[in-house]
Amino acid sequence: MRQREAEYTANEDAAPVDMLAALFEARGWDCEVVADDEMVGEVQGSWTKYQLRAVWRRGDNVLQFLCLPDIRVTDDKRTNAHELLTLVNEQMWLGHFDIWSNGDVLLYRHGVLLGDEGTLSLQQAQALVECAIDECDRFYPAFQFVLWGDKSPREALDAAMVDAAGEA
């Protein structure tokens, strides 16, 4: 893990990768800054460990945040997985789920347009991470029901939403 030199307070903004790395370090989560514009980390969710990845495009001031729940979609489940993606994405307000064609990996993706300064606040960083983990935790059972439980996409989503409502 590459150490970041700065620590940030709640009132400071920083380069997105620096702020996210500082947040991960403060919470004791594994994190590696791959380059000035990219970081990778791991966080334990309710169902599994998630790989989190942030990529910052300076020219556009866009931060792309990915959360990968280590779910691979096999060829025989692809049609049902895509149908479930459609149903799940209708429930989303921020970000969306997708199946990455390179490796058939399920992922949550959220792009954030940063201001002219291209900086991220601590509150934004926390919200970005928490939203990604929450959405992956929320829909993880639905994907498992389709991929391993042979439920239809509608049955899987309905079952996952009932289970999630019952845990509160």
Short mmCIF file of N, CA and C in Angstrom, two decimals:
data_model
loop_
_atom_site.label_atom_id
_atom_site.label_comp_id
_atom_site.label_asym_id
_atom_site.label_seq_id
_atom_site.Cartn_x
_atom_site.Cartn_y
_atom_site.Cartn_z
N MET A 1 0.84 -1.17 0.00
CA MET A 1 0.00 0.00 0.00
C MET A 1 0.89 1.24 0.00
N ARG A 2 0.71 2.09 -0.98
CA ARG A 2 1.48 3.33 -1.06
C ARG A 2 0.89 4.35 -0.10
N GLN A 3 1.68 4.90 0.77
CA GLN A 3 1.20 5.86 1.75
C GLN A 3 0.96 7.22 1.10
N ARG A 4 -0.09 7.87 1.50
CA ARG A 4 -0.37 9.23 1.05
C ARG A 4 0.22 10.17 2.09
N GLU A 5 0.78 11.26 1.66
CA GLU A 5 1.45 12.16 2.58
C GLU A 5 0.49 13.02 3.37
N ALA A 6 -0.65 13.36 2.82
CA ALA A 6 -1.53 14.32 3.45
C ALA A 6 -2.71 13.65 4.14
N GLU A 7 -3.18 14.29 5.19
CA GLU A 7 -4.44 13.93 5.81
C GLU A 7 -5.35 15.13 5.63
N TYR A 8 -6.62 14.88 5.43
CA TYR A 8 -7.54 15.95 5.12
C TYR A 8 -8.61 16.05 6.20
N THR A 9 -9.04 17.27 6.45
CA THR A 9 -10.11 17.48 7.41
C THR A 9 -11.43 17.57 6.66
N ALA A 10 -12.50 17.63 7.42
CA ALA A 10 -13.84 17.69 6.83
C ALA A 10 -14.04 18.97 6.02
N ASN A 11 -13.22 19.99 6.24
CA ASN A 11 -13.40 21.27 5.55
C ASN A 11 -12.50 21.45 4.33
N GLU A 12 -11.66 20.47 4.06
CA GLU A 12 -10.72 20.59 2.94
C GLU A 12 -11.16 19.71 1.77
N ASP A 13 -10.86 20.17 0.58
CA ASP A 13 -11.04 19.37 -0.62
C ASP A 13 -9.66 18.97 -1.12
N ALA A 14 -9.61 17.90 -1.90
CA ALA A 14 -8.32 17.43 -2.41
C ALA A 14 -8.53 16.76 -3.76
N ALA A 15 -7.44 16.44 -4.41
CA ALA A 15 -7.52 15.65 -5.64
C ALA A 15 -8.29 14.37 -5.32
N PRO A 16 -9.16 13.93 -6.20
CA PRO A 16 -10.06 12.80 -5.90
C PRO A 16 -9.36 11.54 -5.41
N VAL A 17 -8.30 11.13 -6.07
CA VAL A 17 -7.61 9.91 -5.67
C VAL A 17 -6.96 10.08 -4.30
N ASP A 18 -6.41 11.25 -4.04
CA ASP A 18 -5.80 11.51 -2.73
C ASP A 18 -6.85 11.46 -1.63
N MET A 19 -8.01 12.08 -1.87
CA MET A 19 -9.06 12.11 -0.85
C MET A 19 -9.60 10.71 -0.59
N LEU A 20 -9.83 9.94 -1.64
CA LEU A 20 -10.33 8.57 -1.46
C LEU A 20 -9.31 7.70 -0.74
N ALA A 21 -8.04 7.85 -1.09
CA ALA A 21 -6.99 7.07 -0.41
C ALA A 21 -6.92 7.46 1.07
N ALA A 22 -7.05 8.73 1.38
CA ALA A 22 -7.03 9.17 2.77
C ALA A 22 -8.22 8.61 3.53
N LEU A 23 -9.38 8.57 2.89
CA LEU A 23 -10.58 7.99 3.51
C LEU A 23 -10.37 6.50 3.80
N PHE A 24 -9.86 5.76 2.83
CA PHE A 24 -9.61 4.34 3.01
C PHE A 24 -8.63 4.09 4.15
N GLU A 25 -7.56 4.87 4.17
CA GLU A 25 -6.56 4.71 5.22
C GLU A 25 -7.15 5.03 6.58
N ALA A 26 -7.97 6.08 6.67
CA ALA A 26 -8.59 6.46 7.95
C ALA A 26 -9.51 5.36 8.47
N ARG A 27 -10.14 4.64 7.57
CA ARG A 27 -11.06 3.56 7.97
C ARG A 27 -10.36 2.21 8.10
N GLY A 28 -9.09 2.16 7.79
CA GLY A 28 -8.34 0.92 7.92
C GLY A 28 -8.62 -0.08 6.80
N TRP A 29 -9.05 0.42 5.66
CA TRP A 29 -9.34 -0.44 4.51
C TRP A 29 -8.10 -0.54 3.63
N ASP A 30 -7.93 -1.71 3.01
CA ASP A 30 -6.82 -1.90 2.07
C ASP A 30 -7.01 -0.99 0.88
N CYS A 31 -5.91 -0.37 0.46
CA CYS A 31 -5.98 0.58 -0.65
C CYS A 31 -4.60 0.69 -1.28
N GLU A 32 -4.59 0.83 -2.58
CA GLU A 32 -3.34 1.05 -3.30
C GLU A 32 -3.57 2.14 -4.34
N VAL A 33 -2.72 3.14 -4.33
CA VAL A 33 -2.77 4.17 -5.35
C VAL A 33 -1.92 3.67 -6.51
N VAL A 34 -2.58 3.35 -7.61
CA VAL A 34 -1.90 2.77 -8.77
C VAL A 34 -1.16 3.85 -9.55
N ALA A 35 -1.76 5.04 -9.62
CA ALA A 35 -1.17 6.19 -10.30
C ALA A 35 -1.84 7.43 -9.70
N ASP A 36 -1.39 8.61 -10.10
CA ASP A 36 -1.99 9.82 -9.56
C ASP A 36 -3.48 9.92 -9.88
N ASP A 37 -3.90 9.19 -10.91
CA ASP A 37 -5.30 9.27 -11.33
C ASP A 37 -6.08 7.97 -11.14
N GLU A 38 -5.54 7.03 -10.35
CA GLU A 38 -6.24 5.76 -10.15
C GLU A 38 -5.88 5.12 -8.82
N MET A 39 -6.90 4.57 -8.17
CA MET A 39 -6.69 3.83 -6.93
C MET A 39 -7.58 2.60 -6.91
N VAL A 40 -7.15 1.61 -6.14
CA VAL A 40 -7.89 0.37 -5.97
C VAL A 40 -7.92 0.06 -4.48
N GLY A 41 -9.06 -0.42 -4.01
CA GLY A 41 -9.18 -0.79 -2.61
C GLY A 41 -10.14 -1.94 -2.43
N GLU A 42 -10.20 -2.45 -1.21
CA GLU A 42 -11.14 -3.52 -0.87
C GLU A 42 -11.89 -3.16 0.40
N VAL A 43 -13.18 -3.49 0.37
CA VAL A 43 -14.04 -3.24 1.52
C VAL A 43 -14.94 -4.46 1.71
N GLN A 44 -15.11 -4.87 2.94
CA GLN A 44 -16.03 -5.97 3.24
C GLN A 44 -17.45 -5.42 3.29
N GLY A 45 -18.32 -5.97 2.45
CA GLY A 45 -19.73 -5.60 2.48
C GLY A 45 -20.50 -6.61 3.31
N SER A 46 -21.81 -6.53 3.24
CA SER A 46 -22.66 -7.46 3.99
C SER A 46 -22.58 -8.89 3.46
N TRP A 47 -22.37 -9.03 2.13
CA TRP A 47 -22.42 -10.35 1.51
C TRP A 47 -21.07 -10.87 1.09
N THR A 48 -20.17 -9.96 0.72
CA THR A 48 -18.88 -10.36 0.18
C THR A 48 -17.91 -9.19 0.27
N LYS A 49 -16.67 -9.43 -0.11
CA LYS A 49 -15.68 -8.36 -0.17
C LYS A 49 -15.77 -7.72 -1.56
N TYR A 50 -15.79 -6.40 -1.58
CA TYR A 50 -15.90 -5.66 -2.84
C TYR A 50 -14.57 -5.01 -3.19
N GLN A 51 -14.23 -5.08 -4.48
CA GLN A 51 -13.10 -4.31 -4.97
C GLN A 51 -13.65 -2.96 -5.42
N LEU A 52 -13.05 -1.90 -4.93
CA LEU A 52 -13.45 -0.55 -5.32
C LEU A 52 -12.33 0.05 -6.13
N ARG A 53 -12.69 0.72 -7.20
CA ARG A 53 -11.70 1.30 -8.10
C ARG A 53 -12.16 2.70 -8.48
N ALA A 54 -11.26 3.66 -8.41
CA ALA A 54 -11.55 5.03 -8.82
C ALA A 54 -10.57 5.45 -9.90
N VAL A 55 -11.10 6.04 -10.96
CA VAL A 55 -10.28 6.54 -12.06
C VAL A 55 -10.69 7.98 -12.32
N TRP A 56 -9.73 8.87 -12.28
CA TRP A 56 -9.99 10.29 -12.46
C TRP A 56 -9.47 10.75 -13.81
N ARG A 57 -10.37 11.33 -14.61
CA ARG A 57 -9.98 11.92 -15.90
C ARG A 57 -9.87 13.42 -15.71
N ARG A 58 -8.64 13.88 -15.54
CA ARG A 58 -8.39 15.30 -15.25
C ARG A 58 -8.94 16.23 -16.31
N GLY A 59 -8.77 15.87 -17.56
CA GLY A 59 -9.19 16.75 -18.65
C GLY A 59 -10.67 17.07 -18.62
N ASP A 60 -11.47 16.12 -18.14
CA ASP A 60 -12.92 16.30 -18.08
C ASP A 60 -13.42 16.58 -16.67
N ASN A 61 -12.52 16.48 -15.68
CA ASN A 61 -12.90 16.59 -14.26
C ASN A 61 -13.99 15.59 -13.91
N VAL A 62 -13.83 14.37 -14.40
CA VAL A 62 -14.78 13.29 -14.13
C VAL A 62 -14.08 12.20 -13.32
N LEU A 63 -14.73 11.79 -12.26
CA LEU A 63 -14.25 10.67 -11.46
C LEU A 63 -15.19 9.50 -11.70
N GLN A 64 -14.63 8.41 -12.17
CA GLN A 64 -15.42 7.20 -12.35
C GLN A 64 -15.12 6.27 -11.18
N PHE A 65 -16.19 5.82 -10.53
CA PHE A 65 -16.05 4.98 -9.36
C PHE A 65 -16.71 3.65 -9.65
N LEU A 66 -15.97 2.56 -9.47
CA LEU A 66 -16.46 1.22 -9.76
C LEU A 66 -16.44 0.38 -8.48
N CYS A 67 -17.44 -0.48 -8.36
CA CYS A 67 -17.49 -1.44 -7.26
C CYS A 67 -17.75 -2.80 -7.88
N LEU A 68 -16.84 -3.73 -7.64
CA LEU A 68 -16.93 -5.06 -8.23
C LEU A 68 -17.16 -6.10 -7.14
N PRO A 69 -18.33 -6.75 -7.16
CA PRO A 69 -18.64 -7.74 -6.13
C PRO A 69 -18.13 -9.14 -6.41
N ASP A 70 -17.21 -9.31 -7.35
CA ASP A 70 -16.63 -10.61 -7.70
C ASP A 70 -17.71 -11.60 -8.11
N ILE A 71 -18.56 -11.15 -9.02
CA ILE A 71 -19.59 -12.01 -9.61
C ILE A 71 -19.31 -12.09 -11.10
N ARG A 72 -19.14 -13.29 -11.60
CA ARG A 72 -18.94 -13.50 -13.03
C ARG A 72 -20.21 -14.09 -13.62
N VAL A 73 -20.54 -13.63 -14.81
CA VAL A 73 -21.75 -14.09 -15.49
C VAL A 73 -21.34 -15.10 -16.56
N THR A 74 -21.83 -16.30 -16.43
CA THR A 74 -21.52 -17.35 -17.41
C THR A 74 -22.42 -17.20 -18.63
N ASP A 75 -22.00 -17.78 -19.73
CA ASP A 75 -22.75 -17.67 -20.99
C ASP A 75 -24.19 -18.13 -20.84
N ASP A 76 -24.41 -19.22 -20.11
CA ASP A 76 -25.76 -19.77 -20.01
C ASP A 76 -26.69 -18.90 -19.15
N LYS A 77 -26.15 -17.97 -18.39
CA LYS A 77 -26.96 -17.09 -17.53
C LYS A 77 -27.02 -15.64 -18.05
N ARG A 78 -26.33 -15.38 -19.14
CA ARG A 78 -26.19 -14.00 -19.64
C ARG A 78 -27.53 -13.33 -19.94
N THR A 79 -28.44 -14.02 -20.60
CA THR A 79 -29.73 -13.41 -20.95
C THR A 79 -30.50 -13.01 -19.70
N ASN A 80 -30.59 -13.91 -18.73
CA ASN A 80 -31.29 -13.59 -17.49
C ASN A 80 -30.57 -12.50 -16.70
N ALA A 81 -29.25 -12.51 -16.72
CA ALA A 81 -28.48 -11.48 -16.02
C ALA A 81 -28.74 -10.11 -16.62
N HIS A 82 -28.80 -10.03 -17.95
CA HIS A 82 -29.09 -8.75 -18.61
C HIS A 82 -30.51 -8.29 -18.31
N GLU A 83 -31.44 -9.20 -18.27
CA GLU A 83 -32.82 -8.83 -17.91
C GLU A 83 -32.87 -8.31 -16.48
N LEU A 84 -32.15 -8.97 -15.57
CA LEU A 84 -32.09 -8.51 -14.19
C LEU A 84 -31.43 -7.14 -14.10
N LEU A 85 -30.37 -6.92 -14.87
CA LEU A 85 -29.72 -5.61 -14.90
C LEU A 85 -30.71 -4.51 -15.24
N THR A 86 -31.55 -4.76 -16.22
CA THR A 86 -32.56 -3.78 -16.61
C THR A 86 -33.50 -3.49 -15.45
N LEU A 87 -33.98 -4.53 -14.79
CA LEU A 87 -34.89 -4.36 -13.66
C LEU A 87 -34.21 -3.64 -12.49
N VAL A 88 -32.98 -4.01 -12.21
CA VAL A 88 -32.24 -3.39 -11.11
C VAL A 88 -31.96 -1.92 -11.41
N ASN A 89 -31.50 -1.63 -12.62
CA ASN A 89 -31.15 -0.25 -12.96
C ASN A 89 -32.36 0.68 -12.93
N GLU A 90 -33.57 0.14 -13.12
CA GLU A 90 -34.78 0.95 -12.98
C GLU A 90 -34.97 1.42 -11.54
N GLN A 91 -34.37 0.70 -10.59
CA GLN A 91 -34.49 1.04 -9.17
C GLN A 91 -33.43 2.05 -8.71
N MET A 92 -32.48 2.34 -9.57
CA MET A 92 -31.31 3.14 -9.19
C MET A 92 -31.56 4.63 -9.40
N TRP A 93 -31.06 5.43 -8.46
CA TRP A 93 -31.06 6.88 -8.61
C TRP A 93 -29.67 7.38 -9.01
N LEU A 94 -28.65 6.73 -8.48
CA LEU A 94 -27.28 7.11 -8.79
C LEU A 94 -26.52 5.86 -9.24
N GLY A 95 -25.74 6.01 -10.28
CA GLY A 95 -24.96 4.88 -10.77
C GLY A 95 -25.83 3.85 -11.46
N HIS A 96 -25.17 2.79 -11.91
CA HIS A 96 -25.89 1.69 -12.56
C HIS A 96 -25.02 0.43 -12.50
N PHE A 97 -25.66 -0.69 -12.71
CA PHE A 97 -24.95 -1.96 -12.80
C PHE A 97 -24.73 -2.29 -14.27
N ASP A 98 -23.66 -3.02 -14.52
CA ASP A 98 -23.31 -3.40 -15.88
C ASP A 98 -22.54 -4.71 -15.83
N ILE A 99 -22.43 -5.36 -16.96
CA ILE A 99 -21.57 -6.53 -17.07
C ILE A 99 -20.43 -6.14 -17.99
N TRP A 100 -19.24 -6.14 -17.43
CA TRP A 100 -18.05 -5.75 -18.18
C TRP A 100 -17.74 -6.84 -19.19
N SER A 101 -17.66 -6.48 -20.45
CA SER A 101 -17.43 -7.46 -21.51
C SER A 101 -16.06 -8.12 -21.37
N ASN A 102 -15.12 -7.44 -20.75
CA ASN A 102 -13.79 -8.00 -20.54
C ASN A 102 -13.81 -8.84 -19.26
N GLY A 103 -14.11 -10.12 -19.38
CA GLY A 103 -14.14 -11.01 -18.23
C GLY A 103 -15.52 -11.32 -17.70
N ASP A 104 -16.56 -10.72 -18.30
CA ASP A 104 -17.95 -10.99 -17.90
C ASP A 104 -18.17 -10.75 -16.42
N VAL A 105 -17.62 -9.67 -15.90
CA VAL A 105 -17.70 -9.33 -14.49
C VAL A 105 -18.83 -8.33 -14.25
N LEU A 106 -19.62 -8.60 -13.22
CA LEU A 106 -20.66 -7.66 -12.82
C LEU A 106 -19.99 -6.50 -12.08
N LEU A 107 -20.46 -5.28 -12.33
CA LEU A 107 -19.92 -4.13 -11.63
C LEU A 107 -20.97 -3.06 -11.46
N TYR A 108 -20.75 -2.25 -10.44
CA TYR A 108 -21.52 -1.04 -10.21
C TYR A 108 -20.63 0.11 -10.66
N ARG A 109 -21.20 1.04 -11.42
CA ARG A 109 -20.41 2.14 -11.97
C ARG A 109 -21.14 3.45 -11.70
N HIS A 110 -20.37 4.44 -11.25
CA HIS A 110 -20.94 5.76 -11.00
C HIS A 110 -19.92 6.80 -11.42
N GLY A 111 -20.33 7.73 -12.27
CA GLY A 111 -19.46 8.82 -12.70
C GLY A 111 -19.85 10.10 -11.98
N VAL A 112 -18.85 10.83 -11.50
CA VAL A 112 -19.09 12.07 -10.78
C VAL A 112 -18.39 13.20 -11.53
N LEU A 113 -19.16 14.19 -11.91
CA LEU A 113 -18.60 15.37 -12.56
C LEU A 113 -18.18 16.33 -11.45
N LEU A 114 -16.88 16.56 -11.34
CA LEU A 114 -16.36 17.44 -10.31
C LEU A 114 -16.34 18.88 -10.83
N GLY A 115 -16.25 19.83 -9.94
CA GLY A 115 -16.23 21.24 -10.34
C GLY A 115 -14.97 21.60 -11.11
N ASP A 116 -14.85 22.88 -11.40
CA ASP A 116 -13.72 23.36 -12.19
C ASP A 116 -12.37 23.06 -11.53
N GLU A 117 -12.35 23.01 -10.20
CA GLU A 117 -11.11 22.72 -9.50
C GLU A 117 -10.73 21.25 -9.58
N GLY A 118 -11.69 20.38 -9.88
CA GLY A 118 -11.40 18.95 -9.97
C GLY A 118 -11.06 18.33 -8.63
N THR A 119 -11.69 18.83 -7.56
CA THR A 119 -11.40 18.31 -6.23
C THR A 119 -12.62 17.60 -5.66
N LEU A 120 -12.36 16.81 -4.63
CA LEU A 120 -13.39 16.02 -3.97
C LEU A 120 -13.34 16.33 -2.48
N SER A 121 -14.51 16.53 -1.88
CA SER A 121 -14.56 16.76 -0.44
C SER A 121 -14.63 15.42 0.29
N LEU A 122 -14.37 15.45 1.57
CA LEU A 122 -14.47 14.24 2.38
C LEU A 122 -15.90 13.71 2.37
N GLN A 123 -16.88 14.60 2.46
CA GLN A 123 -18.28 14.19 2.43
C GLN A 123 -18.64 13.53 1.11
N GLN A 124 -18.15 14.07 0.00
CA GLN A 124 -18.40 13.46 -1.30
C GLN A 124 -17.76 12.09 -1.39
N ALA A 125 -16.54 11.98 -0.91
CA ALA A 125 -15.84 10.69 -0.95
C ALA A 125 -16.58 9.65 -0.13
N GLN A 126 -17.02 10.02 1.08
CA GLN A 126 -17.77 9.10 1.92
C GLN A 126 -19.07 8.69 1.25
N ALA A 127 -19.79 9.64 0.69
CA ALA A 127 -21.06 9.33 0.03
C ALA A 127 -20.86 8.41 -1.17
N LEU A 128 -19.82 8.65 -1.93
CA LEU A 128 -19.53 7.83 -3.11
C LEU A 128 -19.26 6.39 -2.72
N VAL A 129 -18.43 6.18 -1.72
CA VAL A 129 -18.09 4.83 -1.27
C VAL A 129 -19.31 4.16 -0.65
N GLU A 130 -19.99 4.85 0.24
CA GLU A 130 -21.15 4.26 0.92
C GLU A 130 -22.27 3.92 -0.05
N CYS A 131 -22.51 4.77 -1.03
CA CYS A 131 -23.55 4.50 -2.03
C CYS A 131 -23.21 3.24 -2.82
N ALA A 132 -21.96 3.11 -3.24
CA ALA A 132 -21.54 1.94 -4.02
C ALA A 132 -21.71 0.66 -3.21
N ILE A 133 -21.26 0.67 -1.97
CA ILE A 133 -21.37 -0.52 -1.12
C ILE A 133 -22.84 -0.84 -0.84
N ASP A 134 -23.62 0.19 -0.52
CA ASP A 134 -25.04 -0.02 -0.22
C ASP A 134 -25.79 -0.63 -1.41
N GLU A 135 -25.53 -0.10 -2.59
CA GLU A 135 -26.24 -0.62 -3.78
C GLU A 135 -25.80 -2.05 -4.10
N CYS A 136 -24.51 -2.33 -3.96
CA CYS A 136 -24.05 -3.70 -4.20
C CYS A 136 -24.63 -4.66 -3.16
N ASP A 137 -24.65 -4.25 -1.90
CA ASP A 137 -25.26 -5.09 -0.86
C ASP A 137 -26.75 -5.29 -1.12
N ARG A 138 -27.40 -4.24 -1.55
CA ARG A 138 -28.86 -4.29 -1.79
C ARG A 138 -29.23 -5.29 -2.88
N PHE A 139 -28.46 -5.33 -3.95
CA PHE A 139 -28.83 -6.17 -5.10
C PHE A 139 -28.01 -7.45 -5.24
N TYR A 140 -27.02 -7.65 -4.41
CA TYR A 140 -26.20 -8.86 -4.47
C TYR A 140 -27.06 -10.13 -4.43
N PRO A 141 -28.02 -10.22 -3.50
CA PRO A 141 -28.85 -11.44 -3.46
C PRO A 141 -29.61 -11.70 -4.76
N ALA A 142 -30.09 -10.65 -5.41
CA ALA A 142 -30.83 -10.83 -6.66
C ALA A 142 -29.95 -11.47 -7.72
N PHE A 143 -28.72 -11.01 -7.84
CA PHE A 143 -27.82 -11.60 -8.82
C PHE A 143 -27.48 -13.04 -8.46
N GLN A 144 -27.32 -13.32 -7.20
CA GLN A 144 -27.07 -14.70 -6.78
C GLN A 144 -28.26 -15.59 -7.07
N PHE A 145 -29.48 -15.09 -6.84
CA PHE A 145 -30.68 -15.88 -7.12
C PHE A 145 -30.77 -16.25 -8.60
N VAL A 146 -30.39 -15.34 -9.49
CA VAL A 146 -30.43 -15.62 -10.93
C VAL A 146 -29.28 -16.54 -11.33
N LEU A 147 -28.07 -16.24 -10.85
CA LEU A 147 -26.90 -16.98 -11.31
C LEU A 147 -26.74 -18.34 -10.67
N TRP A 148 -27.18 -18.49 -9.42
CA TRP A 148 -26.98 -19.75 -8.72
C TRP A 148 -28.28 -20.42 -8.27
N GLY A 149 -29.35 -19.64 -8.15
CA GLY A 149 -30.61 -20.19 -7.64
C GLY A 149 -31.64 -20.49 -8.71
N ASP A 150 -31.29 -20.23 -9.96
CA ASP A 150 -32.17 -20.50 -11.10
C ASP A 150 -33.54 -19.83 -10.99
N LYS A 151 -33.59 -18.67 -10.34
CA LYS A 151 -34.83 -17.90 -10.31
C LYS A 151 -34.90 -17.04 -11.56
N SER A 152 -36.11 -16.67 -11.95
CA SER A 152 -36.27 -15.73 -13.04
C SER A 152 -35.81 -14.36 -12.54
N PRO A 153 -35.46 -13.45 -13.44
CA PRO A 153 -35.02 -12.12 -13.01
C PRO A 153 -36.06 -11.40 -12.13
N ARG A 154 -37.32 -11.47 -12.47
CA ARG A 154 -38.37 -10.81 -11.67
C ARG A 154 -38.47 -11.47 -10.29
N GLU A 155 -38.48 -12.80 -10.24
CA GLU A 155 -38.53 -13.51 -8.95
C GLU A 155 -37.32 -13.16 -8.09
N ALA A 156 -36.16 -13.09 -8.71
CA ALA A 156 -34.92 -12.79 -7.98
C ALA A 156 -34.97 -11.39 -7.38
N LEU A 157 -35.41 -10.43 -8.17
CA LEU A 157 -35.48 -9.06 -7.67
C LEU A 157 -36.52 -8.95 -6.55
N ASP A 158 -37.68 -9.54 -6.77
CA ASP A 158 -38.73 -9.50 -5.74
C ASP A 158 -38.25 -10.15 -4.45
N ALA A 159 -37.60 -11.30 -4.55
CA ALA A 159 -37.11 -11.99 -3.35
C ALA A 159 -36.02 -11.17 -2.64
N ALA A 160 -35.14 -10.57 -3.40
CA ALA A 160 -34.07 -9.77 -2.80
C ALA A 160 -34.63 -8.53 -2.12
N MET A 161 -35.64 -7.91 -2.71
CA MET A 161 -36.20 -6.71 -2.13
C MET A 161 -36.99 -7.03 -0.88
N VAL A 162 -37.65 -8.17 -0.82
CA VAL A 162 -38.38 -8.58 0.38
C VAL A 162 -37.38 -8.87 1.49
N ASP A 163 -36.31 -9.60 1.16
CA ASP A 163 -35.28 -9.92 2.15
C ASP A 163 -34.64 -8.64 2.71
N ALA A 164 -34.34 -7.69 1.81
CA ALA A 164 -33.71 -6.44 2.26
C ALA A 164 -34.66 -5.65 3.17
N ALA A 165 -35.94 -5.65 2.83
CA ALA A 165 -36.90 -4.92 3.65
C ALA A 165 -37.05 -5.58 5.02
N GLY A 166 -36.89 -6.88 5.09
CA GLY A 166 -37.04 -7.60 6.35
C GLY A 166 -35.85 -7.45 7.28
N GLU A 167 -34.69 -7.00 6.78
CA GLU A 167 -33.49 -6.88 7.61
C GLU A 167 -33.42 -5.58 8.38
N ALA A 168 -34.23 -4.61 8.03
CA ALA A 168 -34.11 -3.26 8.62
C ALA A 168 -34.34 -3.22 10.09
#
